[in-house]
Structures are given as C-alpha cells and as structure tokens.
PDB file of C-alpha atoms in Angstrom:
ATOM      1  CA  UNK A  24       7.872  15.466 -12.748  1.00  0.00           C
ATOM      2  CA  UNK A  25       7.267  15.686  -9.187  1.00  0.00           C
ATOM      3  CA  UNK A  26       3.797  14.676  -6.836  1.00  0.00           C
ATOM      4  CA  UNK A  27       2.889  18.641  -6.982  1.00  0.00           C
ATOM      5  CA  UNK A  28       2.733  17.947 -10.545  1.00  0.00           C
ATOM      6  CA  UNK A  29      -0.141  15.318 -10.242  1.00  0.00           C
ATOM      7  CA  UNK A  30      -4.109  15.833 -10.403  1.00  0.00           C
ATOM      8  CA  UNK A  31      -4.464  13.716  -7.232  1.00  0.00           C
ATOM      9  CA  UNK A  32      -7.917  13.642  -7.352  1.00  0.00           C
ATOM     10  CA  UNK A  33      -8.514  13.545 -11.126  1.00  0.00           C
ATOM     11  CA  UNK A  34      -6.034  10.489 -11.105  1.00  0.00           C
ATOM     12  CA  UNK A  35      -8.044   8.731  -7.935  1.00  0.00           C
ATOM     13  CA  UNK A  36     -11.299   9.243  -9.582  1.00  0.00           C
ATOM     14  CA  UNK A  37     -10.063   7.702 -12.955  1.00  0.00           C
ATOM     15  CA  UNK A  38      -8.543   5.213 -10.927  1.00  0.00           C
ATOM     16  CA  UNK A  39     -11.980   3.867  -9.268  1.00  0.00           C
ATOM     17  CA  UNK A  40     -13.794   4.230 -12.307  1.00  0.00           C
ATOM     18  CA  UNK A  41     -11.458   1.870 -14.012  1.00  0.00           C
ATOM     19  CA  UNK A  42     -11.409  -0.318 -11.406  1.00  0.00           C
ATOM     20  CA  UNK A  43     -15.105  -0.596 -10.659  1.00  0.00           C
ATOM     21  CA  UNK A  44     -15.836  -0.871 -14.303  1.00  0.00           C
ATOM     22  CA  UNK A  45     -13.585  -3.918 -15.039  1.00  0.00           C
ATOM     23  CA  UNK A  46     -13.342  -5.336 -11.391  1.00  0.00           C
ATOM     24  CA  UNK A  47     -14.689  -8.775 -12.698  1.00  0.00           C
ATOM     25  CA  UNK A  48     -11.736  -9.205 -14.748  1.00  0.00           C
ATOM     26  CA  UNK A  49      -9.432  -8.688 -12.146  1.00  0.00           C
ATOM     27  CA  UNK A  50      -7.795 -11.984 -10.752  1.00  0.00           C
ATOM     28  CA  UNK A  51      -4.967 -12.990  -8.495  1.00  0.00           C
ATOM     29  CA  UNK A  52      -1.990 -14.871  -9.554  1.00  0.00           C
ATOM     30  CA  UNK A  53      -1.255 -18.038  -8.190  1.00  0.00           C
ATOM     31  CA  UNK A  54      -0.650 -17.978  -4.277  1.00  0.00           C
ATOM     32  CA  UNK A  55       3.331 -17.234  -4.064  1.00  0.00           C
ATOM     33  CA  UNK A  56       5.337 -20.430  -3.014  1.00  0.00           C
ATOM     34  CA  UNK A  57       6.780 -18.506   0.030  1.00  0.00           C
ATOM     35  CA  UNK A  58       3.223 -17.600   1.478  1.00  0.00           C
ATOM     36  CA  UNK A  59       2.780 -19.959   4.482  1.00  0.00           C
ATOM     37  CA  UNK A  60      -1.184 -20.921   5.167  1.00  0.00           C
ATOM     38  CA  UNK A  61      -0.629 -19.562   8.739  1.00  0.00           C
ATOM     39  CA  UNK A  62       0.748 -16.264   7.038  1.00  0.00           C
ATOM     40  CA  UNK A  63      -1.654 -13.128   7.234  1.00  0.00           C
ATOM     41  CA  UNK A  64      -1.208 -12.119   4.462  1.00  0.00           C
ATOM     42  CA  UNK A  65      -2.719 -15.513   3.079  1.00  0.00           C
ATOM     43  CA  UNK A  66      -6.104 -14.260   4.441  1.00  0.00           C
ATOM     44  CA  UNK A  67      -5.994 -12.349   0.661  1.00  0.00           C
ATOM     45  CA  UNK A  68      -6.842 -15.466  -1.458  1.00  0.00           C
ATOM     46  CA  UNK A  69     -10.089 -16.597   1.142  1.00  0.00           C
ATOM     47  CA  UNK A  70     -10.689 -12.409   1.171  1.00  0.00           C
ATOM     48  CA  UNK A  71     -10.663 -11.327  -2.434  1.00  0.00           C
ATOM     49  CA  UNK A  72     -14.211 -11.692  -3.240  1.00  0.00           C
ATOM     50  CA  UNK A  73     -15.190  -9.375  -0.289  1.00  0.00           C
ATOM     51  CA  UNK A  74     -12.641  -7.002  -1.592  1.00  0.00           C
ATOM     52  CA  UNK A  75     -13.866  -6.884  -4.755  1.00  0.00           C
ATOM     53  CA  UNK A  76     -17.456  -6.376  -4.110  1.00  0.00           C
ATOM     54  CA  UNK A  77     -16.953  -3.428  -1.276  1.00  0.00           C
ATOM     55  CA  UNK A  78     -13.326  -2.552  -2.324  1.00  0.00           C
ATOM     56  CA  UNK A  79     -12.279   1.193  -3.121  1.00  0.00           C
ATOM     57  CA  UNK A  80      -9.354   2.523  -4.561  1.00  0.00           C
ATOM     58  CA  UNK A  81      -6.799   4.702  -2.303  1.00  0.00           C
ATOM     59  CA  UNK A  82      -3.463   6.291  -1.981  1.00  0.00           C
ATOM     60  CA  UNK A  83      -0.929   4.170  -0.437  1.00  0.00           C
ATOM     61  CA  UNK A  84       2.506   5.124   0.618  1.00  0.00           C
ATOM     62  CA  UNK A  85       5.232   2.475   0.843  1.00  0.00           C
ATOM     63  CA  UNK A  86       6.728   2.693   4.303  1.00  0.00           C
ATOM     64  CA  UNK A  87       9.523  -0.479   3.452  1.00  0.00           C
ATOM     65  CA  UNK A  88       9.539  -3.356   0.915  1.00  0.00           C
ATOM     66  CA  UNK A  89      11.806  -6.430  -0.102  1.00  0.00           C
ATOM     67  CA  UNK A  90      14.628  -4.792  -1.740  1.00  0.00           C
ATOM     68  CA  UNK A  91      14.780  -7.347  -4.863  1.00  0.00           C
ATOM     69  CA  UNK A  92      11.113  -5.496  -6.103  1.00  0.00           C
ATOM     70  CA  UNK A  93      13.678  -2.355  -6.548  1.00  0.00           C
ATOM     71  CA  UNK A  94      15.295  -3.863  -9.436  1.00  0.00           C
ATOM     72  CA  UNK A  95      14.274  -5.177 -12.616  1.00  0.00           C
ATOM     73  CA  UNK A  96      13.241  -9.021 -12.639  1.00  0.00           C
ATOM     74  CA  UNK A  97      15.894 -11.470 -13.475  1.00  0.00           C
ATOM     75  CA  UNK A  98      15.056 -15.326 -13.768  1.00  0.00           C
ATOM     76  CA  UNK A  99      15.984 -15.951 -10.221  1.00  0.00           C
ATOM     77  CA  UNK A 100      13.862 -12.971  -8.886  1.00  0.00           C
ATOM     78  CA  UNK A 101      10.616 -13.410  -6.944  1.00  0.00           C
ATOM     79  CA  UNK A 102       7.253 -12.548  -8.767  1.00  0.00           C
ATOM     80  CA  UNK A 103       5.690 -11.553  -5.777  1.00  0.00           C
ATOM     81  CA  UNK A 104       7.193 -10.184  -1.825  1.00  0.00           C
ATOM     82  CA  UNK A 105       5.648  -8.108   0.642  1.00  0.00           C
ATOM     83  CA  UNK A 106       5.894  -4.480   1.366  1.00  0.00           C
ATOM     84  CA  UNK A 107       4.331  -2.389   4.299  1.00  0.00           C
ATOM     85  CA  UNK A 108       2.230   0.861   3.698  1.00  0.00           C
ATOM     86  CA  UNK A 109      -0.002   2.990   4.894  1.00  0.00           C
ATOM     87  CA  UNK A 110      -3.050   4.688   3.833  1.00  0.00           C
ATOM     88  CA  UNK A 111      -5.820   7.014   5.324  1.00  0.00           C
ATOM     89  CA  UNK A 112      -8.520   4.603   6.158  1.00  0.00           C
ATOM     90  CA  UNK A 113     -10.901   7.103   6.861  1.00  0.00           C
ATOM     91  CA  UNK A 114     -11.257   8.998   3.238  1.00  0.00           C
ATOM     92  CA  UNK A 115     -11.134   6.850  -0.331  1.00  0.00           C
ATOM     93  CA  UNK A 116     -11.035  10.661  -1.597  1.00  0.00           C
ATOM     94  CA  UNK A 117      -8.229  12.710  -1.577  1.00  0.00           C
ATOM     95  CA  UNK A 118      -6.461  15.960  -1.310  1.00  0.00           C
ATOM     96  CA  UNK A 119      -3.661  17.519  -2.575  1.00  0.00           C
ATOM     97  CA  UNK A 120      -1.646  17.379   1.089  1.00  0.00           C
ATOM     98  CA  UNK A 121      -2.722  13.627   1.827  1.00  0.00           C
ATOM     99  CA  UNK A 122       0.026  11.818  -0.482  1.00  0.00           C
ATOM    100  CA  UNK A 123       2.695  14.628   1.385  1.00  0.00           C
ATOM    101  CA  UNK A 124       1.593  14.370   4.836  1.00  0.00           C
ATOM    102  CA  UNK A 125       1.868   9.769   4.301  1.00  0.00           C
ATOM    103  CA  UNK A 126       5.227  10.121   2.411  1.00  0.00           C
ATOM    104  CA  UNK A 127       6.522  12.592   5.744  1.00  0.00           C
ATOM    105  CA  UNK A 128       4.373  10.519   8.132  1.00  0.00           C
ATOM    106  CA  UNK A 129       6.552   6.524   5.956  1.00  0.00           C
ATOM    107  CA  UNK A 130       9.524   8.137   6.228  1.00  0.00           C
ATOM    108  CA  UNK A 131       9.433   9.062   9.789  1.00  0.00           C
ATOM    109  CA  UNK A 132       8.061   5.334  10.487  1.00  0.00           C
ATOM    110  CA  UNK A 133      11.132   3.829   9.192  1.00  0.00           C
ATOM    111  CA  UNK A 134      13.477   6.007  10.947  1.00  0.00           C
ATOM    112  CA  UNK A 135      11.525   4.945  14.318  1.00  0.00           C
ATOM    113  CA  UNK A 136      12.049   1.481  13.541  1.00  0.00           C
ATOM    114  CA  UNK A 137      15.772   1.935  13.840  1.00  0.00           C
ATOM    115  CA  UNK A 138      15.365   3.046  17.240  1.00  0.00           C
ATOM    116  CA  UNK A 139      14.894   1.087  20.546  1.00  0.00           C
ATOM    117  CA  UNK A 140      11.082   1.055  21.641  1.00  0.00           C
ATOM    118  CA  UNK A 141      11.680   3.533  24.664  1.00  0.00           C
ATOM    119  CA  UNK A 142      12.955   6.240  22.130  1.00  0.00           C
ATOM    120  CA  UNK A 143      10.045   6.212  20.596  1.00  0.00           C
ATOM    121  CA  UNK A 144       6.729   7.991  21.055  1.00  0.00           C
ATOM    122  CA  UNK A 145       4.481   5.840  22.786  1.00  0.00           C
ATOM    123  CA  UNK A 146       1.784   6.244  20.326  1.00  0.00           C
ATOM    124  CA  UNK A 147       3.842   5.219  17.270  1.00  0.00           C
ATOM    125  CA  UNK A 148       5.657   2.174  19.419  1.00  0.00           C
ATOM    126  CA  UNK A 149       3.865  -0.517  18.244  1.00  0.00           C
ATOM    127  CA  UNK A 150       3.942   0.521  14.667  1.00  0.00           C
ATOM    128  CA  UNK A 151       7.574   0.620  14.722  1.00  0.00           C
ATOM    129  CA  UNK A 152       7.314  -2.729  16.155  1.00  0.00           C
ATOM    130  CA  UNK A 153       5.392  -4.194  13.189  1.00  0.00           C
ATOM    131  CA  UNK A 154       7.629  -2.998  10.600  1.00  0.00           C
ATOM    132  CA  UNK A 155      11.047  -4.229  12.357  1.00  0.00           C
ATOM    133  CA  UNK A 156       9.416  -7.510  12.632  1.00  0.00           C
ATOM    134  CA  UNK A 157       9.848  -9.387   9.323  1.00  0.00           C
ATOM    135  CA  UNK A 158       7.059 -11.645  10.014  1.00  0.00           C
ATOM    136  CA  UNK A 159       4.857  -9.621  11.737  1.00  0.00           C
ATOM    137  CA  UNK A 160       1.549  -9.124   9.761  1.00  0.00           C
ATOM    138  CA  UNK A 161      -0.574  -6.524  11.969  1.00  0.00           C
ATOM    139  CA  UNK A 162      -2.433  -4.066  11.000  1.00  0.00           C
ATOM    140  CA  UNK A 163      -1.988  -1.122  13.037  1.00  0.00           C
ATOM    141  CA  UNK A 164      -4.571   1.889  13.259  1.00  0.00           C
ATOM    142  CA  UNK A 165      -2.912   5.218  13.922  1.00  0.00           C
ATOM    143  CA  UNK A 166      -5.160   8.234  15.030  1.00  0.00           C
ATOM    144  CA  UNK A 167      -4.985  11.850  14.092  1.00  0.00           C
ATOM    145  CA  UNK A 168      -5.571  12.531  17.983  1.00  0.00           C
ATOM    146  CA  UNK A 169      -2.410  10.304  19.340  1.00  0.00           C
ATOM    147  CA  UNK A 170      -0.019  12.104  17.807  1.00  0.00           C
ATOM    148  CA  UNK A 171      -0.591  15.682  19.026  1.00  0.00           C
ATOM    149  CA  UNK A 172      -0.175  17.549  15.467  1.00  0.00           C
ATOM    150  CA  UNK A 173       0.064  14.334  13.350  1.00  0.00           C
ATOM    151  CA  UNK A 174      -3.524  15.484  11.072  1.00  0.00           C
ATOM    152  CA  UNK A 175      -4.234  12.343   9.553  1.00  0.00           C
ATOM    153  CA  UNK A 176      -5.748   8.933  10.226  1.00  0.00           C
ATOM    154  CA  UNK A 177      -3.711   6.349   8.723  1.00  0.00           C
ATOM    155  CA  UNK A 178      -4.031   2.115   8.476  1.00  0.00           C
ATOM    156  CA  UNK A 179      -0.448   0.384   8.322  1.00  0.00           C
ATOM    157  CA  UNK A 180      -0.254  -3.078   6.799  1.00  0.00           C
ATOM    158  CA  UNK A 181       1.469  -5.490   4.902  1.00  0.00           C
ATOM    159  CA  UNK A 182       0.590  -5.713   1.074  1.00  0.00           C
ATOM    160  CA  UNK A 183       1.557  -8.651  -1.434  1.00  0.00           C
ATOM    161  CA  UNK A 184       3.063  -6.845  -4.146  1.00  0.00           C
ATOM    162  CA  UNK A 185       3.132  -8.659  -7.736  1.00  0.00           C
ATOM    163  CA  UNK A 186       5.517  -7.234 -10.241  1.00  0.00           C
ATOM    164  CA  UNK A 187       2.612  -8.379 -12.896  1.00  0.00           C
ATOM    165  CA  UNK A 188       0.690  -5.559 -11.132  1.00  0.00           C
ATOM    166  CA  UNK A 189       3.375  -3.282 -11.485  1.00  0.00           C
ATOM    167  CA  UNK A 190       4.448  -1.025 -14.807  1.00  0.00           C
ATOM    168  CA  UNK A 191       7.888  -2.711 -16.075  1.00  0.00           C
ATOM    169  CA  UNK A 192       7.187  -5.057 -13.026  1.00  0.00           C
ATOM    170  CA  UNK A 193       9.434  -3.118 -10.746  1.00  0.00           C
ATOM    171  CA  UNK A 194       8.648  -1.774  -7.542  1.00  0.00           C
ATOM    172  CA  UNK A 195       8.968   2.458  -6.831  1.00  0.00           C
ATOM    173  CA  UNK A 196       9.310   4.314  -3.810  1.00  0.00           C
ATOM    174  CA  UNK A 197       6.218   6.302  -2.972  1.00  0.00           C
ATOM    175  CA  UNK A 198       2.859   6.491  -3.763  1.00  0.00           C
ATOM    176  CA  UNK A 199       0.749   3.330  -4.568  1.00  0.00           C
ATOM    177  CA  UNK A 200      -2.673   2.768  -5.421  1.00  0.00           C
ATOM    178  CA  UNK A 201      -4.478  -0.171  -3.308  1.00  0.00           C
ATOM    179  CA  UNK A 202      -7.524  -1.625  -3.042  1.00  0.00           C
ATOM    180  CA  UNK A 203      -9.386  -1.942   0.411  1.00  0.00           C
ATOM    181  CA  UNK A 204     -12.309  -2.295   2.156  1.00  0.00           C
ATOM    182  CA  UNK A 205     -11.345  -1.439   5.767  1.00  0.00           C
ATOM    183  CA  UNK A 206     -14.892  -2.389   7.510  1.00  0.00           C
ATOM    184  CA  UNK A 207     -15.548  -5.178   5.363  1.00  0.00           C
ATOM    185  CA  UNK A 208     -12.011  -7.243   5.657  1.00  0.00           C
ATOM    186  CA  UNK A 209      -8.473  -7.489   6.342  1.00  0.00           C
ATOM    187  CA  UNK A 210      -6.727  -7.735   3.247  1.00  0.00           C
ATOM    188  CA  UNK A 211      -5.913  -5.348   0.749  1.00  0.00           C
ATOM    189  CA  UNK A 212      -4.201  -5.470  -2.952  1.00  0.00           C
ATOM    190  CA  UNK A 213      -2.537  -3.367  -5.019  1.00  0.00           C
ATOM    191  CA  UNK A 214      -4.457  -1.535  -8.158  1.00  0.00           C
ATOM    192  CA  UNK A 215      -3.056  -3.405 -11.351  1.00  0.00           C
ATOM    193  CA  UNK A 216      -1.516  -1.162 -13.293  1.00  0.00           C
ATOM    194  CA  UNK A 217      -3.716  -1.501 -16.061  1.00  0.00           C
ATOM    195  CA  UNK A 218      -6.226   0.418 -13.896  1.00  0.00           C
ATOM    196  CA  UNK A 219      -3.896   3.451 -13.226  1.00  0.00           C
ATOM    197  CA  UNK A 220      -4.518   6.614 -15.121  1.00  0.00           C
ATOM    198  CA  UNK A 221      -2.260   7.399 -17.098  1.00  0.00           C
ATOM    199  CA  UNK A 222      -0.396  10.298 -15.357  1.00  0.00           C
ATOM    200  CA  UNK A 223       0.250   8.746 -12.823  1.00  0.00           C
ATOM    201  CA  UNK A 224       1.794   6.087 -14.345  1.00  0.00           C
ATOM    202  CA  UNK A 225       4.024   8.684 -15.604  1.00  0.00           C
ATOM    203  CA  UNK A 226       4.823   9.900 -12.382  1.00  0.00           C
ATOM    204  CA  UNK A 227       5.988   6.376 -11.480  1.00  0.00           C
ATOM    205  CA  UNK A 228       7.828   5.626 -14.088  1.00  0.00           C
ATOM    206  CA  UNK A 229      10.344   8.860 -13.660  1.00  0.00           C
ATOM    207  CA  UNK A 230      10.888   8.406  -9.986  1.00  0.00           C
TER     208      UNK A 230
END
C-alpha cells in the first residue's frame, strides 16, 4: 500500500468529523518531564483550549524526529519527544498532490540542513536553520512565491509527539495528521489516533 493508494480527502474529511465530534474528550497527557517552562513548545498546555475550539485537522509531513519514536517503546523509552513538520497552512482541505509535493518539499529540507547556510537558497536558509538547531522552536512560514516553482505554502514547526497518540505507539515516516489553528495560536498537536480513519491507519501501519 502506497500514498497513491489513499482517499486523501475522504480520509481528511473523516478525520475532522471525528475530531470535531469528540473534541471534548480529547486531553493532553501530563506535561513531559523534559519540557522546560521557557520551551516553545510548552506554549501547548496554556494553548490547548484555543486549539480545540478553532482547531482543524491537516496533513502533516515529518521533516525529522527523535530517533527513539522509530522503535517500539521499551521501559526506558520516552513517552513523548519532539519532531519537526510541515503542513500547508493555507488549505485544511486537500488534494491528491499536497501529501507528494510536502514529502518532496521534507525531504529536500533535511538534505539543506546538512549543508552550510551559503549553499543554500536564501529563501529556505532560515528553515534549514531551525531544523539543525535542536532547541530551536520557530515556526517558519514558507511561501509558494519564494521559491520560484516551489507551488505550495507550507508552516514548519516543532510538534510534541506522544506515542499514546500514535497506533502501536511508534512513530512513522511520512504523513501525519495535526491539529492547528494557524490565526488563532502557536501550537499545534497531533490527531490521536483514535480519530484517524481507518485507511489511513492502514497506510501507517505498513510503512
């Protein structure tokens, strides 16, 4: 099974109608012990209410990600680490090229932040820069029009990932569903799994 094999937008729509329909049972898990109150990505637990009322459901694509959410959970393995994605802020809806163009557009980000700044384009520099810096929390807006035939406007951000919120608790590269409200606040979450339809769950699970 491969993304061509997907209903993107049949998925999506299932998606957001499972999450608005049981959005008041949705609640965090405790705030991870490694999540510093000067840390960004805090902003989630102060934010979540705001997400929750204006939230929407999109594609995500993982651009990098602790490695230990790769592997099935041991007793000494984090239930929670960070992972940075991006996602076209511009259009909750899909189509069937969006999830292709952001897995192209993640993979391309990580290869630029191998490079030295100078090698890069100017318009994906600071980008780059955000994703070599392990501590670096910005979100970073990249336009369609910046990157001569880049087609897409896309949000890059950290994410808290929770295995809890992930099917056999391990993490997958590719697609992701998130929640976020991009005019209304900072943070953004990923879908619980419990909300995904189911084949995309499939999907996941055979990558």
């Amino acid at each position: 099974m491969n993304i061509m094999d997907l209903d993107l937008n049949g998925d999506l729509e299932i998606m957001s109608a499972n999450f608005h329909r049981h959005k008041d049972r949705f609640t965090l898990p405790p705030r991870p012990p490694w999540l510093k109150a000067d840390d960004e990505l805090s902003k989630l637990y102060a934010e979540f209410h705001v997400l929750l009322k204006w939230g929407e459901v999109y594609y995500s694509c993982i651009v990098q990600a602790n490695r230990v959410l790769f592997n099935a959970p041991t007793l000494r393995s984090p239930a929670s680490s960070v992972a940075e994605v991006v996602f076209n802020h511009k259009r909750p809806k899909t189509s069937i090229s969006d999830p292709l163009i952001m897995k192209s557009f993640a993979n391309y980000l990580y290869e630029c932040k191998e490079r030295k700044p100078e090698e890069n384009p100017e318009w994906i520099r600071e980008a780059a820069a955000v994703i070599a810096g392990e501590l670096d929390r910005s979100r970073v807006r990249i336009k369609a029009d910046d990157g001569g035939n880049f087609p897409m406007n896309l949000t890059m951000q950290g994410v808290i990932v929770f295995r809890e919120h992930l099917p056999k608790k391990v993490l997958k590269s590719g697609l992701m569903p998130i929640i976020a409200a991009p005019a209304k606040c900072f943070s953004i979450a990923v879908l619980p799994c419990k909300y995904w339809a189911d084949g995309f769950t499939r999907y996941w699970n055979k990558l």
